[in-house]
Amino acid sequence: MAPILHANCPHNCTDILYWLPPSISLEILGYLDVYSLVECQQVNKYWYRMSCDTKLWRNLCFRPFYRLGAKVASKQLEIFKSRNGYIPWRQVFIERYKLQQNWLTGNCYVRTFEGHTQGITCVQFDDYRIVSGSSDKTIKVWSTSLILPGED
């Protein structure tokens, strides 16, 4: 199959990423979007290895579209971090990508809270509770452990 694919190539035809120094190849791959980077993984073993580079996936995680708030990002990284401090950035990105896709497609659980008699003016939350303030001069606190999917 290879001779057919390279039939019209010049005699010195080589794989450009293989020919370039790895640092330059990674610099080029760093300009790609996530879909193109995944496509690169399907070209050959060398491109796969290059496109799985930790730095590429780390940089994708910090692009504005996939960036998380400082506390949430810190918590996510603690979950993924191994004992020796290694962070599998590709896996971190995959989780962020799924989160973003679920948010954009509405693939999430929506829960309506009732209790205020006027509009909500502020909301704050952490892992254990949700606190809201209202124009009706009340503050409501809900425990997140009591919120179950399917409850209304």
PDB file of C-alpha atoms in Angstrom:
ATOM      1  CA  MET A   1       0.000   0.000   0.000  1.00  0.00           C
ATOM      2  CA  ALA A   2       2.848   2.431   0.834  1.00  0.00           C
ATOM      3  CA  PRO A   3       4.250   2.443  -2.733  1.00  0.00           C
ATOM      4  CA  ILE A   4       0.812   3.409  -4.064  1.00  0.00           C
ATOM      5  CA  LEU A   5       0.447   6.245  -1.533  1.00  0.00           C
ATOM      6  CA  HIS A   6       3.869   7.645  -2.405  1.00  0.00           C
ATOM      7  CA  ALA A   7       3.679   7.109  -6.168  1.00  0.00           C
ATOM      8  CA  ASN A   8       3.527  10.853  -6.921  1.00  0.00           C
ATOM      9  CA  CYS A   9       5.943  11.947  -4.171  1.00  0.00           C
ATOM     10  CA  PRO A  10       9.434  13.239  -4.977  1.00  0.00           C
ATOM     11  CA  HIS A  11      12.291  10.781  -4.395  1.00  0.00           C
ATOM     12  CA  ASN A  12      13.201  12.419  -1.072  1.00  0.00           C
ATOM     13  CA  CYS A  13       9.647  12.329   0.304  1.00  0.00           C
ATOM     14  CA  THR A  14       9.598  11.844   4.091  1.00  0.00           C
ATOM     15  CA  ASP A  15       7.209  12.352   6.955  1.00  0.00           C
ATOM     16  CA  ILE A  16       7.601  16.005   7.938  1.00  0.00           C
ATOM     17  CA  LEU A  17       7.020  15.413  11.666  1.00  0.00           C
ATOM     18  CA  TYR A  18       9.533  12.580  11.670  1.00  0.00           C
ATOM     19  CA  TRP A  19      12.066  14.696   9.798  1.00  0.00           C
ATOM     20  CA  LEU A  20      11.801  17.734  12.106  1.00  0.00           C
ATOM     21  CA  PRO A  21      13.278  17.851  15.611  1.00  0.00           C
ATOM     22  CA  PRO A  22      10.661  16.718  18.178  1.00  0.00           C
ATOM     23  CA  SER A  23      10.542  20.145  19.818  1.00  0.00           C
ATOM     24  CA  ILE A  24       9.537  21.796  16.542  1.00  0.00           C
ATOM     25  CA  SER A  25       7.038  19.035  15.734  1.00  0.00           C
ATOM     26  CA  LEU A  26       5.415  19.568  19.134  1.00  0.00           C
ATOM     27  CA  GLU A  27       5.341  23.311  18.557  1.00  0.00           C
ATOM     28  CA  ILE A  28       3.453  22.727  15.287  1.00  0.00           C
ATOM     29  CA  LEU A  29       1.040  20.251  16.871  1.00  0.00           C
ATOM     30  CA  GLY A  30       0.425  22.768  19.663  1.00  0.00           C
ATOM     31  CA  TYR A  31      -1.459  25.015  17.232  1.00  0.00           C
ATOM     32  CA  LEU A  32      -4.030  22.318  16.464  1.00  0.00           C
ATOM     33  CA  ASP A  33      -7.490  22.090  17.927  1.00  0.00           C
ATOM     34  CA  VAL A  34      -8.491  18.962  19.816  1.00  0.00           C
ATOM     35  CA  TYR A  35     -10.241  17.352  16.816  1.00  0.00           C
ATOM     36  CA  SER A  36      -7.184  17.750  14.586  1.00  0.00           C
ATOM     37  CA  LEU A  37      -4.924  16.446  17.335  1.00  0.00           C
ATOM     38  CA  VAL A  38      -7.042  13.309  17.633  1.00  0.00           C
ATOM     39  CA  GLU A  39      -6.896  12.879  13.859  1.00  0.00           C
ATOM     40  CA  CYS A  40      -3.091  13.070  14.062  1.00  0.00           C
ATOM     41  CA  GLN A  41      -3.143  10.101  16.417  1.00  0.00           C
ATOM     42  CA  GLN A  42      -4.475   7.985  13.569  1.00  0.00           C
ATOM     43  CA  VAL A  43      -1.732   8.762  11.014  1.00  0.00           C
ATOM     44  CA  ASN A  44       0.987   6.407  12.229  1.00  0.00           C
ATOM     45  CA  LYS A  45       2.755   5.312  15.407  1.00  0.00           C
ATOM     46  CA  TYR A  46       5.150   8.267  15.445  1.00  0.00           C
ATOM     47  CA  TRP A  47       2.364  10.823  15.019  1.00  0.00           C
ATOM     48  CA  TYR A  48       0.377   8.997  17.710  1.00  0.00           C
ATOM     49  CA  ARG A  49       3.293   9.198  20.128  1.00  0.00           C
ATOM     50  CA  MET A  50       3.872  12.875  19.332  1.00  0.00           C
ATOM     51  CA  SER A  51       0.195  13.827  19.596  1.00  0.00           C
ATOM     52  CA  CYS A  52      -0.096  12.103  22.992  1.00  0.00           C
ATOM     53  CA  ASP A  53       2.610  14.349  24.450  1.00  0.00           C
ATOM     54  CA  THR A  54       1.700  15.529  27.938  1.00  0.00           C
ATOM     55  CA  LYS A  55       2.508  19.182  27.196  1.00  0.00           C
ATOM     56  CA  LEU A  56       0.048  19.308  24.287  1.00  0.00           C
ATOM     57  CA  TRP A  57      -2.831  18.043  26.426  1.00  0.00           C
ATOM     58  CA  ARG A  58      -1.863  20.250  29.366  1.00  0.00           C
ATOM     59  CA  ASN A  59      -1.950  23.295  27.080  1.00  0.00           C
ATOM     60  CA  LEU A  60      -5.383  22.265  25.772  1.00  0.00           C
ATOM     61  CA  CYS A  61      -6.649  22.125  29.358  1.00  0.00           C
ATOM     62  CA  PHE A  62      -5.655  25.753  29.844  1.00  0.00           C
ATOM     63  CA  ARG A  63      -7.259  27.117  26.698  1.00  0.00           C
ATOM     64  CA  PRO A  64     -10.129  29.424  27.664  1.00  0.00           C
ATOM     65  CA  PHE A  65     -12.874  27.105  26.406  1.00  0.00           C
ATOM     66  CA  TYR A  66     -11.747  24.238  28.675  1.00  0.00           C
ATOM     67  CA  ARG A  67     -10.303  26.161  31.611  1.00  0.00           C
ATOM     68  CA  LEU A  68     -11.925  25.589  34.993  1.00  0.00           C
ATOM     69  CA  GLY A  69     -12.078  27.858  38.012  1.00  0.00           C
ATOM     70  CA  ALA A  70      -9.050  27.691  40.302  1.00  0.00           C
ATOM     71  CA  LYS A  71     -10.705  25.663  43.079  1.00  0.00           C
ATOM     72  CA  VAL A  72     -12.394  23.206  40.730  1.00  0.00           C
ATOM     73  CA  ALA A  73      -9.225  22.766  38.667  1.00  0.00           C
ATOM     74  CA  SER A  74      -7.189  22.163  41.810  1.00  0.00           C
ATOM     75  CA  LYS A  75      -9.656  19.560  43.021  1.00  0.00           C
ATOM     76  CA  GLN A  76      -9.681  17.821  39.626  1.00  0.00           C
ATOM     77  CA  LEU A  77      -5.881  17.696  39.495  1.00  0.00           C
ATOM     78  CA  GLU A  78      -5.690  16.233  43.004  1.00  0.00           C
ATOM     79  CA  ILE A  79      -8.004  13.427  41.882  1.00  0.00           C
ATOM     80  CA  PHE A  80      -5.860  12.617  38.843  1.00  0.00           C
ATOM     81  CA  LYS A  81      -2.432  13.140  40.412  1.00  0.00           C
ATOM     82  CA  SER A  82      -0.538   9.920  41.106  1.00  0.00           C
ATOM     83  CA  ARG A  83       1.579   9.313  44.196  1.00  0.00           C
ATOM     84  CA  ASN A  84       4.727  10.395  42.378  1.00  0.00           C
ATOM     85  CA  GLY A  85       3.080  13.665  41.279  1.00  0.00           C
ATOM     86  CA  TYR A  86       2.428  12.668  37.643  1.00  0.00           C
ATOM     87  CA  ILE A  87      -0.724  14.140  36.105  1.00  0.00           C
ATOM     88  CA  PRO A  88      -2.180  12.367  33.045  1.00  0.00           C
ATOM     89  CA  TRP A  89      -3.114  15.560  31.211  1.00  0.00           C
ATOM     90  CA  ARG A  90      -4.837  13.743  28.350  1.00  0.00           C
ATOM     91  CA  GLN A  91      -7.245  12.136  30.843  1.00  0.00           C
ATOM     92  CA  VAL A  92      -7.745  15.486  32.582  1.00  0.00           C
ATOM     93  CA  PHE A  93      -8.598  17.053  29.235  1.00  0.00           C
ATOM     94  CA  ILE A  94     -11.018  14.243  28.342  1.00  0.00           C
ATOM     95  CA  GLU A  95     -12.927  14.883  31.564  1.00  0.00           C
ATOM     96  CA  ARG A  96     -13.028  18.627  30.887  1.00  0.00           C
ATOM     97  CA  TYR A  97     -14.135  18.000  27.316  1.00  0.00           C
ATOM     98  CA  LYS A  98     -17.001  15.756  28.486  1.00  0.00           C
ATOM     99  CA  LEU A  99     -18.032  18.350  31.064  1.00  0.00           C
ATOM    100  CA  GLN A 100     -18.074  21.068  28.406  1.00  0.00           C
ATOM    101  CA  GLN A 101     -20.042  18.899  25.966  1.00  0.00           C
ATOM    102  CA  ASN A 102     -22.594  17.959  28.635  1.00  0.00           C
ATOM    103  CA  TRP A 103     -23.022  21.604  29.554  1.00  0.00           C
ATOM    104  CA  LEU A 104     -23.456  22.727  25.939  1.00  0.00           C
ATOM    105  CA  THR A 105     -25.915  19.959  25.046  1.00  0.00           C
ATOM    106  CA  GLY A 106     -27.948  20.261  28.229  1.00  0.00           C
ATOM    107  CA  ASN A 107     -27.025  16.730  29.270  1.00  0.00           C
ATOM    108  CA  CYS A 108     -27.262  17.494  32.962  1.00  0.00           C
ATOM    109  CA  TYR A 109     -29.649  17.221  35.865  1.00  0.00           C
ATOM    110  CA  VAL A 110     -31.654  20.364  36.583  1.00  0.00           C
ATOM    111  CA  ARG A 111     -33.132  20.797  40.042  1.00  0.00           C
ATOM    112  CA  THR A 112     -35.536  23.592  40.941  1.00  0.00           C
ATOM    113  CA  PHE A 113     -35.367  24.909  44.485  1.00  0.00           C
ATOM    114  CA  GLU A 114     -38.380  26.577  46.016  1.00  0.00           C
ATOM    115  CA  GLY A 115     -38.338  28.788  49.049  1.00  0.00           C
ATOM    116  CA  HIS A 116     -37.802  32.413  48.079  1.00  0.00           C
ATOM    117  CA  THR A 117     -40.794  34.645  47.376  1.00  0.00           C
ATOM    118  CA  GLN A 118     -38.841  37.095  45.181  1.00  0.00           C
ATOM    119  CA  GLY A 119     -35.939  36.948  42.730  1.00  0.00           C
ATOM    120  CA  ILE A 120     -32.580  35.407  43.585  1.00  0.00           C
ATOM    121  CA  THR A 121     -29.816  38.003  43.811  1.00  0.00           C
ATOM    122  CA  CYS A 122     -26.823  35.785  44.661  1.00  0.00           C
ATOM    123  CA  VAL A 123     -25.797  32.140  44.830  1.00  0.00           C
ATOM    124  CA  GLN A 124     -22.741  30.505  46.372  1.00  0.00           C
ATOM    125  CA  PHE A 125     -21.920  26.812  46.657  1.00  0.00           C
ATOM    126  CA  ASP A 126     -19.291  24.300  47.646  1.00  0.00           C
ATOM    127  CA  ASP A 127     -19.157  20.502  47.801  1.00  0.00           C
ATOM    128  CA  TYR A 128     -21.669  20.321  50.656  1.00  0.00           C
ATOM    129  CA  ARG A 129     -24.195  23.127  50.369  1.00  0.00           C
ATOM    130  CA  ILE A 130     -25.842  25.711  48.146  1.00  0.00           C
ATOM    131  CA  VAL A 131     -26.632  29.135  49.625  1.00  0.00           C
ATOM    132  CA  SER A 132     -28.889  31.684  47.934  1.00  0.00           C
ATOM    133  CA  GLY A 133     -29.889  35.216  48.797  1.00  0.00           C
ATOM    134  CA  SER A 134     -33.041  36.879  47.605  1.00  0.00           C
ATOM    135  CA  SER A 135     -34.678  40.277  47.241  1.00  0.00           C
ATOM    136  CA  ASP A 136     -37.176  39.031  49.829  1.00  0.00           C
ATOM    137  CA  LYS A 137     -34.365  39.537  52.396  1.00  0.00           C
ATOM    138  CA  THR A 138     -33.960  35.833  53.113  1.00  0.00           C
ATOM    139  CA  ILE A 139     -31.062  33.439  52.794  1.00  0.00           C
ATOM    140  CA  LYS A 140     -31.683  29.778  52.066  1.00  0.00           C
ATOM    141  CA  VAL A 141     -29.182  26.951  52.601  1.00  0.00           C
ATOM    142  CA  TRP A 142     -29.552  23.550  50.949  1.00  0.00           C
ATOM    143  CA  SER A 143     -27.438  20.463  51.547  1.00  0.00           C
ATOM    144  CA  THR A 144     -26.115  18.997  48.301  1.00  0.00           C
ATOM    145  CA  SER A 145     -26.099  15.522  49.851  1.00  0.00           C
ATOM    146  CA  LEU A 146     -29.905  15.601  49.965  1.00  0.00           C
ATOM    147  CA  ILE A 147     -30.283  16.479  46.284  1.00  0.00           C
ATOM    148  CA  LEU A 148     -30.868  13.318  44.332  1.00  0.00           C
ATOM    149  CA  PRO A 149     -31.487  12.997  40.565  1.00  0.00           C
ATOM    150  CA  GLY A 150     -35.167  12.398  39.885  1.00  0.00           C
ATOM    151  CA  GLU A 151     -36.377  14.263  42.969  1.00  0.00           C
ATOM    152  CA  ASP A 152     -38.772  17.113  42.387  1.00  0.00           C
TER     153      ASP A 152
END
